[in-house]
Coordinates of C-alpha atoms in Angstrom, one line a residue:
Chain A
X233 CA 69.1 90.0 69.5
X234 CA 69.7 86.6 70.9
X235 CA 72.9 86.0 69.1
X236 CA 74.9 88.4 71.2
X237 CA 76.6 86.7 74.1
X238 CA 77.4 88.4 77.4
X239 CA 80.9 88.1 78.4
X240 CA 82.2 88.9 81.9
X241 CA 85.2 91.0 82.0
X242 CA 87.0 91.0 85.3
X243 CA 89.9 93.1 86.5
X244 CA 92.7 91.3 88.2
X245 CA 95.7 92.7 90.0
X246 CA 98.9 91.2 88.8
X247 CA 100.1 89.8 92.1
X248 CA 100.5 86.4 93.5
X249 CA 97.4 84.9 94.6
X250 CA 95.0 87.4 93.1
X251 CA 93.6 85.1 90.4
X252 CA 93.2 82.3 92.9
X253 CA 91.3 84.8 95.1
X254 CA 88.9 85.7 92.3
X255 CA 88.5 82.0 91.2
X256 CA 87.6 81.3 94.8
X257 CA 84.8 84.0 94.7
X258 CA 83.6 82.5 91.4
X259 CA 83.3 79.2 93.1
X260 CA 81.7 80.7 96.2
X261 CA 79.1 82.2 93.9
X262 CA 78.7 79.0 92.2
X263 CA 79.8 80.4 88.8
X264 CA 81.0 78.1 86.3
X265 CA 83.3 79.3 83.4
X266 CA 82.9 77.7 80.1
X267 CA 85.6 79.4 78.2
X268 CA 87.9 82.2 79.3
X269 CA 91.0 84.2 78.4
X270 CA 93.4 86.3 80.3
X271 CA 94.8 89.5 78.8
X272 CA 97.7 90.9 80.7
X273 CA 99.9 93.9 81.0
X274 CA 102.7 94.3 83.4
X275 CA 100.7 95.2 86.4
X276 CA 97.1 93.9 85.9
X277 CA 95.2 91.5 83.9
X278 CA 91.7 91.3 82.4
X279 CA 89.9 87.9 82.8
X280 CA 87.4 87.6 80.1
X281 CA 84.9 84.7 80.7
X282 CA 82.0 83.0 79.1
X283 CA 79.8 81.7 82.0
X284 CA 76.5 80.1 82.5
X285 CA 73.7 82.7 83.5
X286 CA 76.0 85.7 83.0
X287 CA 73.4 88.2 84.5
X288 CA 73.0 86.3 87.6
X289 CA 76.8 85.7 87.9
X290 CA 77.4 89.5 87.3
X291 CA 75.1 90.4 90.2
X292 CA 76.5 87.9 92.6
X293 CA 80.2 88.7 91.9
X294 CA 79.7 92.5 91.9
X295 CA 78.0 92.2 95.4
X296 CA 81.4 90.6 96.4
X297 CA 83.2 93.8 95.3
X298 CA 84.7 92.3 92.2
X299 CA 85.7 95.0 89.6
X300 CA 84.1 93.8 86.4
X301 CA 81.7 94.6 83.6
X302 CA 79.6 93.0 81.0
X303 CA 80.9 92.9 77.5
X304 CA 79.0 91.9 74.4
X305 CA 80.8 89.3 72.2
X306 CA 79.8 87.1 69.4
X307 CA 80.3 83.3 69.2
X308 CA 80.9 81.3 66.2
X309 CA 81.2 77.6 65.6
X310 CA 84.5 76.8 63.9
X311 CA 84.4 73.8 61.3
X312 CA 87.6 71.8 61.9
X313 CA 89.2 72.5 58.6
X314 CA 91.9 74.9 57.2
X315 CA 90.7 78.4 56.4
X316 CA 87.8 78.4 59.0
X317 CA 89.0 81.5 60.7
X318 CA 89.9 83.2 57.5
X319 CA 86.4 83.0 56.2
X320 CA 84.9 84.7 59.4
X321 CA 87.6 87.3 59.6
X322 CA 87.3 88.0 55.8
X323 CA 83.6 88.6 56.1
X324 CA 84.0 91.0 59.1
X325 CA 86.9 92.7 57.4
X326 CA 84.8 93.2 54.2
X327 CA 81.9 94.7 56.4
X328 CA 84.3 97.2 57.9
X329 CA 84.1 95.5 61.4
X330 CA 87.0 95.6 63.6
X331 CA 88.0 92.6 65.8
X332 CA 89.5 93.8 69.1
X333 CA 90.4 90.4 70.5
X334 CA 89.1 86.7 70.3
X335 CA 89.6 83.4 71.9
X336 CA 88.7 79.8 71.2
X337 CA 87.3 77.0 73.2
X338 CA 86.5 73.4 72.4
X339 CA 83.4 72.4 74.1
X340 CA 81.0 69.4 74.0
X341 CA 79.6 70.8 70.6
X342 CA 83.0 71.0 69.0
X343 CA 85.4 74.1 68.5
X344 CA 84.1 77.6 69.1
X345 CA 85.5 81.0 68.9
X346 CA 84.4 84.2 70.8
X347 CA 85.1 87.6 69.3
X348 CA 84.8 91.0 70.7
X349 CA 84.2 93.4 67.7
X350 CA 83.4 97.1 67.6
X351 CA 79.8 96.5 66.4
X352 CA 78.6 93.0 67.4
X353 CA 75.1 93.5 65.8
X354 CA 76.5 94.5 62.5
X355 CA 78.9 91.5 62.8
X356 CA 76.1 89.1 63.4
X357 CA 74.1 90.3 60.4
X358 CA 77.2 90.3 58.1
X359 CA 78.2 86.8 59.2
X360 CA 74.6 85.6 58.8
X361 CA 74.3 87.0 55.3
X362 CA 77.4 85.1 54.3
X363 CA 76.2 81.9 55.8
X364 CA 78.3 81.9 58.9
X365 CA 76.1 81.1 61.9
X366 CA 76.6 82.9 65.0
X367 CA 75.7 81.2 68.4
X368 CA 73.1 81.9 71.0
X369 CA 73.9 81.6 74.6
X370 CA 72.0 78.5 74.9
X371 CA 74.1 76.7 72.1
X372 CA 77.4 77.2 73.8
Chain B
X1264 CA 73.5 127.3 119.0
X1265 CA 76.4 127.8 121.6
X1266 CA 77.2 125.6 124.5
X1267 CA 78.9 128.4 126.4
X1268 CA 77.9 131.7 124.8
X1269 CA 79.7 133.9 127.1
X1270 CA 83.1 132.3 126.5
X1271 CA 82.4 131.4 122.8
X1272 CA 81.4 134.9 121.8
X1273 CA 83.5 136.8 124.1
X1274 CA 84.8 140.1 122.6
X1275 CA 88.4 139.7 121.4
X1276 CA 89.9 142.3 123.8
X1277 CA 88.3 140.5 126.7
X1278 CA 89.4 137.1 125.5
X1279 CA 92.9 138.4 125.2
X1280 CA 92.9 139.6 128.8
X1281 CA 91.6 136.3 130.0
X1282 CA 94.3 134.5 127.9
X1283 CA 97.0 136.8 129.4
X1284 CA 95.8 136.3 133.0
X1285 CA 95.7 132.5 132.6
X1286 CA 99.1 132.5 130.9
X1287 CA 100.7 134.7 133.6
X1288 CA 99.3 132.5 136.4
X1289 CA 100.5 129.4 134.7
X1290 CA 104.0 130.7 134.0
X1291 CA 104.4 132.1 137.5
X1292 CA 103.4 128.9 139.0
X1293 CA 105.6 126.7 136.8
X1294 CA 108.6 128.9 137.3
X1295 CA 108.3 128.6 141.1
X1296 CA 107.2 125.0 141.4
X1297 CA 108.5 122.9 138.6
X1298 CA 112.1 122.0 137.9
X1299 CA 111.7 121.5 134.2
X1300 CA 110.0 124.7 133.3
X1301 CA 112.3 126.7 135.8
X1302 CA 115.4 125.4 134.1
X1303 CA 114.0 125.9 130.7
X1304 CA 113.1 129.4 131.3
X1305 CA 116.5 130.2 133.0
X1306 CA 118.4 128.7 130.1
X1307 CA 116.4 131.0 127.8
X1308 CA 117.1 134.0 129.9
X1309 CA 113.3 134.8 130.5
X1310 CA 111.6 135.5 133.9
X1311 CA 107.9 135.5 134.7
X1312 CA 108.1 139.3 135.1
X1313 CA 109.2 139.7 131.3
X1314 CA 105.6 138.8 130.4
X1315 CA 103.6 142.0 130.3
X1316 CA 101.2 141.3 127.4
X1317 CA 100.0 138.4 125.4
X1318 CA 102.5 139.0 122.6
X1319 CA 105.3 138.5 125.1
X1320 CA 104.7 134.7 124.9
X1321 CA 107.1 134.6 122.0
X1322 CA 109.9 135.2 124.6
X1323 CA 109.2 131.9 126.1
X1324 CA 111.2 128.9 124.9
X1325 CA 109.6 126.1 122.8
X1326 CA 108.7 122.7 124.1
X1327 CA 109.2 119.7 122.0
X1328 CA 108.0 116.2 121.8
X1329 CA 111.4 115.1 122.7
X1330 CA 111.0 116.9 126.1
X1331 CA 108.0 114.6 126.8
X1332 CA 110.0 111.6 125.8
X1333 CA 113.2 112.6 127.7
X1334 CA 111.2 113.0 130.9
X1335 CA 109.1 109.8 130.5
X1336 CA 107.2 108.8 132.5
X1337 CA 106.5 111.3 135.1
X1338 CA 109.0 114.1 134.7
X1339 CA 106.5 116.5 132.9
X1340 CA 103.8 116.1 135.4
X1341 CA 103.3 119.1 137.7
X1342 CA 100.9 117.5 140.1
X1343 CA 101.4 114.4 142.3
X1344 CA 100.0 111.1 141.2
X1345 CA 97.4 111.3 143.9
X1346 CA 95.8 114.3 142.0
X1347 CA 95.9 112.4 138.7
X1348 CA 92.6 110.8 137.7
X1349 CA 93.5 109.3 134.3
X1350 CA 96.4 108.5 131.8
X1351 CA 96.4 108.2 128.2
X1352 CA 99.2 106.8 126.1
X1353 CA 99.5 108.4 122.5
X1354 CA 99.6 105.9 119.5
X1355 CA 103.1 107.0 118.7
X1356 CA 102.5 108.2 115.1
X1357 CA 106.0 109.1 115.2
X1358 CA 108.6 107.4 117.3
X1359 CA 107.9 106.4 121.0
X1360 CA 104.6 106.6 122.6
X1361 CA 103.7 109.7 124.8
X1362 CA 102.2 109.6 128.3
X1363 CA 99.6 112.2 129.1
X1364 CA 98.2 112.7 132.6
X1365 CA 94.9 114.5 133.5
X1366 CA 93.5 115.9 136.7
X1367 CA 89.8 116.1 137.4
X1368 CA 89.9 119.7 136.0
X1369 CA 91.8 118.6 132.9
X1370 CA 89.1 116.2 132.0
X1371 CA 86.5 118.8 132.7
X1372 CA 87.9 121.3 130.3
X1373 CA 88.5 118.7 127.7
X1374 CA 84.9 117.6 127.9
X1375 CA 83.8 121.4 128.0
X1376 CA 85.7 121.9 124.7
X1377 CA 84.1 118.9 123.1
X1378 CA 80.7 120.0 124.4
X1379 CA 81.2 123.4 122.6
X1380 CA 82.5 121.7 119.4
X1381 CA 79.6 119.2 119.1
X1382 CA 77.1 121.8 119.9
X1383 CA 78.6 124.1 117.2
X1384 CA 77.9 121.4 114.6
X1385 CA 74.4 120.8 115.8
X1386 CA 74.8 117.8 117.8
X1387 CA 72.3 117.9 120.9
X1388 CA 70.6 115.9 123.5
X1389 CA 68.2 114.6 120.8
X1390 CA 71.1 112.8 119.0
X1391 CA 72.4 109.3 119.3
X1392 CA 76.1 109.3 118.8
X1393 CA 78.1 106.2 117.8
X1394 CA 81.7 106.6 119.0
X1395 CA 83.7 104.4 116.7
X1396 CA 87.1 105.7 117.8
X1397 CA 89.4 103.3 119.8
X1398 CA 88.5 103.2 123.4
X1399 CA 91.4 102.8 125.8
X1400 CA 94.8 104.3 125.7
X1401 CA 93.9 106.3 122.7
X1402 CA 92.2 109.6 123.5
X1403 CA 89.5 109.5 120.7
X1404 CA 87.1 107.0 122.2
X1405 CA 86.7 108.2 125.8
X1406 CA 87.2 111.9 124.7
X1407 CA 84.2 111.9 122.3
X1408 CA 82.3 109.7 124.7
X1409 CA 82.3 112.1 127.5
X1410 CA 81.9 115.1 125.2
X1411 CA 78.7 113.6 123.7
X1412 CA 77.4 112.7 127.1
X1413 CA 77.8 116.2 128.3
X1414 CA 75.7 117.6 125.6
X1415 CA 73.1 115.0 126.6
X1416 CA 73.4 112.9 123.6
X1417 CA 72.8 109.1 123.8
X1418 CA 76.2 107.3 123.4
X1419 CA 76.8 104.2 121.7
X1420 CA 80.3 103.2 122.7
X1421 CA 81.1 100.8 119.9
X1422 CA 84.8 101.3 119.5
X1423 CA 86.5 100.0 116.4
X1424 CA 86.0 96.9 114.5
X1425 CA 83.2 94.4 113.9
X1426 CA 81.9 96.8 111.1
X1427 CA 78.8 94.8 110.1
X1428 CA 77.8 94.7 113.7
X1429 CA 78.3 98.4 114.0
X1430 CA 76.1 99.0 110.9
X1431 CA 73.4 96.8 112.2
X1432 CA 73.4 98.7 115.5
X1433 CA 73.5 102.1 113.7
X1434 CA 70.3 101.0 112.0
X1435 CA 68.5 99.4 114.9
X1436 CA 69.3 102.3 117.4
X1437 CA 68.6 105.0 114.9
X1438 CA 72.1 106.5 115.4
X1439 CA 72.2 110.1 114.0
X1440 CA 75.9 111.1 114.5
X1441 CA 79.2 109.2 114.4
X1442 CA 82.7 109.9 115.6
X1443 CA 85.6 108.0 113.9
X1444 CA 88.7 108.4 111.7
X1445 CA 87.9 109.4 108.0
X1446 CA 89.4 106.1 106.9
X1447 CA 87.2 104.0 109.2
X1448 CA 84.1 106.1 107.8
X1449 CA 85.0 105.0 104.3
X1450 CA 85.6 101.5 105.4
X1451 CA 82.2 101.5 106.9
X1452 CA 80.6 102.8 103.6
X1453 CA 82.5 100.1 101.7
X1454 CA 81.2 97.4 103.9
X1455 CA 77.7 98.9 103.8
X1456 CA 77.9 98.7 100.1
X1457 CA 78.9 95.2 100.1
X1458 CA 76.2 94.0 102.4
X1459 CA 73.5 96.0 100.7
X1460 CA 73.0 98.8 103.4
X1461 CA 72.2 102.2 101.9
X1462 CA 73.1 105.0 104.4
X1463 CA 70.4 107.2 103.0
X1464 CA 67.5 104.7 103.0
X1465 CA 68.5 102.5 106.0
X1466 CA 70.1 104.8 108.6
X1467 CA 69.3 108.1 110.2
X1468 CA 73.0 109.1 110.2
X1469 CA 73.2 112.9 109.5
X1470 CA 76.6 114.0 110.8
X1471 CA 80.1 112.6 111.2
X1472 CA 82.8 114.0 113.3
X1473 CA 86.1 112.9 111.7
X1474 CA 89.7 113.3 112.6
X1475 CA 92.8 111.7 114.3
X1476 CA 94.6 111.7 111.0
X1477 CA 95.0 114.3 108.2
X1478 CA 92.3 114.2 105.5
X1479 CA 91.4 116.3 102.6
X1480 CA 88.5 118.3 101.3
X1481 CA 88.2 115.8 98.5
X1482 CA 87.8 112.9 100.9
X1483 CA 85.1 114.9 102.7
X1484 CA 83.1 115.4 99.5
X1485 CA 83.3 111.6 98.6
X1486 CA 82.2 110.6 102.2
X1487 CA 79.4 113.1 102.1
X1488 CA 78.1 112.1 98.7
X1489 CA 78.4 108.4 99.4
X1490 CA 76.6 108.4 102.8
X1491 CA 74.3 111.5 102.5
X1492 CA 75.8 113.0 105.6
X1493 CA 77.6 116.1 106.7
X1494 CA 81.2 115.4 107.8
X1495 CA 83.1 117.8 110.1
X1496 CA 86.8 117.9 110.8
X1497 CA 88.0 117.6 114.5
X1498 CA 91.4 118.4 115.7
X1499 CA 93.3 117.7 118.8
X1500 CA 96.4 115.7 119.9
X1501 CA 97.0 113.7 123.1
X1502 CA 99.3 116.1 124.4
X1503 CA 96.7 118.8 124.4
X1504 CA 94.2 116.4 126.0
X1505 CA 92.8 114.5 122.9
X1506 CA 90.4 115.5 120.0
X1507 CA 89.0 118.9 121.1
X1508 CA 88.1 121.4 118.5
X1509 CA 86.0 121.2 115.4
X1510 CA 84.6 123.3 112.6
X1511 CA 81.2 125.0 113.1
X1512 CA 78.4 124.6 110.8
X1513 CA 80.0 127.2 108.6
X1514 CA 82.9 124.8 108.0
X1515 CA 85.4 127.5 107.4
X1516 CA 88.2 126.3 109.7
X1517 CA 88.5 124.7 113.1
X1518 CA 87.6 126.9 116.1
X1519 CA 90.2 126.7 118.8
X1520 CA 88.6 127.9 121.9
X1521 CA 90.8 130.8 123.0
X1522 CA 90.2 130.5 126.8
X1523 CA 91.8 127.0 126.6
X1524 CA 94.5 127.2 124.1
X1525 CA 96.6 129.9 122.4
X1526 CA 97.8 129.1 119.0
X1527 CA 100.8 130.6 117.1
X1528 CA 102.1 129.7 113.7
X1529 CA 105.9 129.8 113.2
X1530 CA 108.2 129.1 110.3
X1531 CA 109.5 125.5 111.0
X1532 CA 112.9 126.4 109.8
X1533 CA 113.6 129.7 111.7
X1534 CA 111.1 129.5 114.5
X1535 CA 109.9 133.0 113.7
X1536 CA 106.3 133.9 114.1
X1537 CA 104.0 134.0 111.1
X1538 CA 101.1 136.2 110.7
X1539 CA 97.5 135.1 110.0
X1540 CA 97.1 133.6 106.4
X1541 CA 100.5 132.3 106.4
X1542 CA 101.1 128.6 106.5
X1543 CA 103.5 127.1 108.9
X1544 CA 103.9 124.9 112.0
X1545 CA 101.3 125.2 114.8
X1546 CA 102.6 126.0 118.3
X1547 CA 100.1 125.5 121.1
X1548 CA 100.0 126.8 124.7
X1549 CA 97.3 125.3 126.8
X1550 CA 96.0 127.8 129.3
X1551 CA 94.2 125.7 131.8
X1552 CA 96.0 122.4 131.9
X1553 CA 97.1 121.2 135.3
X1554 CA 98.7 117.8 135.1
X1555 CA 100.9 118.3 132.1
X1556 CA 101.0 121.9 130.9
X1557 CA 102.0 122.8 127.5
X1558 CA 103.8 126.0 126.8
X1559 CA 104.7 126.9 123.2
X1560 CA 104.6 123.1 122.4
X1561 CA 105.8 122.4 118.8
X1562 CA 103.0 120.2 117.7
X1563 CA 104.5 119.7 114.2
X1564 CA 101.2 120.0 112.6
X1565 CA 101.1 122.3 109.5
X1566 CA 98.2 124.9 109.2
X1567 CA 97.3 128.5 108.9
X1568 CA 95.7 130.9 111.4
X1569 CA 92.6 132.6 110.3
X1570 CA 92.2 135.6 112.6
X1571 CA 89.0 137.2 111.3
X1572 CA 85.9 136.5 113.2
X1573 CA 83.6 133.7 112.0
X1574 CA 79.9 134.2 110.6
X1575 CA 78.8 131.9 113.3
X1576 CA 79.3 134.6 116.0
X1577 CA 82.1 132.8 117.8
X1578 CA 85.1 134.9 118.4
X1579 CA 87.7 132.2 118.8
X1580 CA 90.6 132.1 116.3
X1581 CA 90.4 129.3 113.7
X1582 CA 93.0 127.2 112.0
X1583 CA 92.7 125.8 108.5
X1584 CA 92.4 122.1 107.9
X1585 CA 95.7 120.5 109.0
X1586 CA 97.6 119.9 105.8
X1587 CA 100.0 117.5 107.3
X1588 CA 102.6 117.0 110.1
X1589 CA 106.0 118.2 109.5
X1590 CA 107.2 114.7 110.5
X1591 CA 104.9 113.3 107.8
X1592 CA 106.8 115.0 104.9
X1593 CA 108.5 112.5 102.6
X1594 CA 111.7 113.7 100.8
X1595 CA 111.7 111.9 97.5
X1596 CA 114.5 112.5 95.2
X1597 CA 115.0 115.9 97.1
X1598 CA 111.3 116.9 96.6
X1599 CA 109.1 117.4 99.6
X1600 CA 106.0 115.5 99.3
X1601 CA 103.1 115.4 101.9
X1602 CA 100.9 112.4 101.8
X1603 CA 97.9 114.7 101.9
X1604 CA 98.9 116.3 98.6
X1605 CA 98.8 112.9 97.0
X1606 CA 95.3 112.3 98.6
X1607 CA 94.2 115.7 97.3
X1608 CA 95.4 114.8 93.7
X1609 CA 93.9 111.4 93.8
X1610 CA 90.5 112.3 95.2
X1611 CA 90.0 114.7 92.3
X1612 CA 90.1 111.9 89.7
X1613 CA 86.6 110.3 89.6
X1614 CA 87.9 107.0 88.4
X1615 CA 90.0 106.5 91.5
X1616 CA 88.5 104.8 94.5
X1617 CA 88.7 105.9 98.0
X1618 CA 91.6 103.7 99.1
X1619 CA 95.2 104.2 98.3
X1620 CA 98.8 103.4 99.6
X1621 CA 101.9 105.3 99.1
X1622 CA 105.1 103.2 98.9
X1623 CA 108.5 104.6 98.8
X1624 CA 111.5 102.5 98.0
X1625 CA 115.1 102.9 97.0
X1626 CA 116.6 101.3 93.9
X1627 CA 120.2 101.9 93.8
X1628 CA 120.6 105.6 94.7
X1629 CA 117.2 106.5 93.4
X1630 CA 114.0 107.0 95.5
X1631 CA 110.9 105.6 93.8
X1632 CA 107.4 106.4 94.6
X1633 CA 104.7 104.1 94.0
X1634 CA 101.0 104.9 94.5
X1635 CA 98.5 102.1 94.6
X1636 CA 94.9 102.9 93.9
X1637 CA 91.8 100.9 93.9
X1638 CA 89.7 101.6 90.8
X1639 CA 86.0 102.2 90.8
X1640 CA 83.9 99.7 89.1
X1641 CA 82.5 102.3 86.6
X1642 CA 86.1 103.2 85.6
X1643 CA 86.9 99.7 84.5
X1644 CA 87.3 99.0 80.9
X1645 CA 87.5 95.7 79.2
X1646 CA 90.3 97.0 77.1
X1647 CA 93.9 96.8 78.4
X1648 CA 94.9 100.0 76.6
X1649 CA 92.0 102.1 78.3
X1650 CA 93.3 100.9 81.6
X1651 CA 96.9 101.6 80.8
X1652 CA 95.8 105.2 79.7
X1653 CA 93.9 105.6 83.0
X1654 CA 97.1 104.7 84.9
X1655 CA 99.1 107.2 82.7
X1656 CA 96.6 109.9 83.3
X1657 CA 96.8 109.5 87.2
X1658 CA 100.6 109.5 87.0
X1659 CA 100.5 112.7 84.9
X1660 CA 98.1 114.4 87.4
X1661 CA 100.6 113.5 90.2
X1662 CA 103.5 114.9 88.2
X1663 CA 101.4 118.0 87.6
X1664 CA 100.6 118.7 91.2
X1665 CA 103.6 117.3 93.0
X1666 CA 106.2 117.7 90.4
X1667 CA 107.3 114.2 91.0
X1668 CA 107.2 111.0 88.9
X1669 CA 105.3 108.3 90.4
X1670 CA 104.4 104.8 89.4
X1671 CA 100.7 104.3 89.8
X1672 CA 99.4 100.7 90.1
X1673 CA 95.8 100.0 89.7
X1674 CA 94.2 97.6 92.1
X1675 CA 90.9 95.9 92.4
X1676 CA 88.5 96.7 95.1
X1677 CA 89.3 95.3 98.4
X1678 CA 92.9 94.6 97.6
X1679 CA 94.3 97.5 99.7
X1680 CA 94.4 97.6 103.4
X1681 CA 91.5 99.0 105.5
X1682 CA 92.1 100.9 108.6
X1683 CA 90.0 100.9 111.6
X1684 CA 92.0 103.3 113.7
X1685 CA 94.6 105.7 112.3
X1686 CA 95.3 105.0 108.7
X1687 CA 98.9 104.1 107.8
X1688 CA 98.9 104.6 104.2
X1689 CA 102.5 105.4 103.8
X1690 CA 105.1 102.7 103.7
X1691 CA 108.8 104.0 103.5
X1692 CA 110.9 101.1 102.7
X1693 CA 114.1 103.0 102.3
X1694 CA 116.8 102.3 104.6
X1695 CA 118.1 105.4 106.1
X1696 CA 121.7 105.7 107.0

């Protein structure tokens, strides 16, 4: 299914300079981040990033010893009007799909939202059926 | 395969006679010719004539590391400098460095011990052995170097460091055996992973002789499964000569050649002798050393004596894997904790990587224990709560096995220190008053 987007999730120690070290590896590997969010606990963080060529970026970063995994997320274009998030969340809620986390980003093509849900395929289907278009990787 | 079948398989009774003859000669000589030993025996009220059988050794006073330090540099030497052919200086795991001197015979016996040990784990003239212990003042490099040469193996004296180059040489020269610290072995495997070298596919490495620091069975299993090799434990301290004794292929304890060393196990508190099977502090008497004899030397390593004869046919007594050094014991909130117990616990948890650090601090009046572990990539989850529950699970395992609360910090790969020589995984930042 092409409307599932591969997100890279990267483990980051919560200590000074660690994010910089990982960012420097990203640069070294020529990985360009389009959107990201940083989840944090007291001792560590998880960097979640949407990048160009995620498969290739994953291989490169793993070979540098970065602790990471590929996670499937879905992307939605957000119309710039009140209630836009509600509509999406409402469809997913109605379909019994749980949203674990999400983050938004404003790119060249307007605002978008990335969601990690417990069943991404069912989410794409449910959203599609109610007229909410999910994004392909090429559309980000 | 034996290097010296006659000695290695000598019947116990005969071995005991040989041990006693050597002990008697040594003690007679030291009592008459050496000020330190003469005074020490006098103070303990024991004369050479009081030794009538091997068991009488327990009448002799203990020697301590402090004796070596107090008599630094040359006070413990029993031969003139002209008879000395080499010095080594210990790394000073605890306190000041210790100087050890060797005569030609001392080097010869040390090398003989290693030739027996290497043969017992199947290393022969057909092998190419990479010696990745430090060369120089440390005994590991030169010791294994001469031992491997004596069995006729081809030696690659690579020392420590330049790990990528070492891997390249290992591949190019078809190295079949390596000697280094277990922590350096792990480091090499990590580096190999990173640069895309697969030990099974790209190297001919079959055996590793690992020692110079305490390590656990769990660490052995990890090394073996990651590199596809057999890893053997080697034991020895600089005071004894250096690394000397290994397990045999049975891998049920370390054979201590009885013609060279006599091992007793004592209760560290009372000094009383403990029988076979009882864990205590090892006391060593070196039966052939010339330049710096050791008589009932309290080596401070903790182990158990295994007295039954090994299936390999060697009659020498064996000691169990060293579980720690009594000096390494940490007292945290009144509880005795050995770093090896922590390693043992961590290595049983598959999500935990092979690198860890132990940090001890004091906050107010309370000791705190922090254990940092690198997590394996397979154990990483995108969900924060999964990672927190992993952390809690490691903490509860530590609590279960050591009965002490610890804070576990999860770290990413490569963020904890790597060690090329002896690992220093414990950092005690308490200020002792």
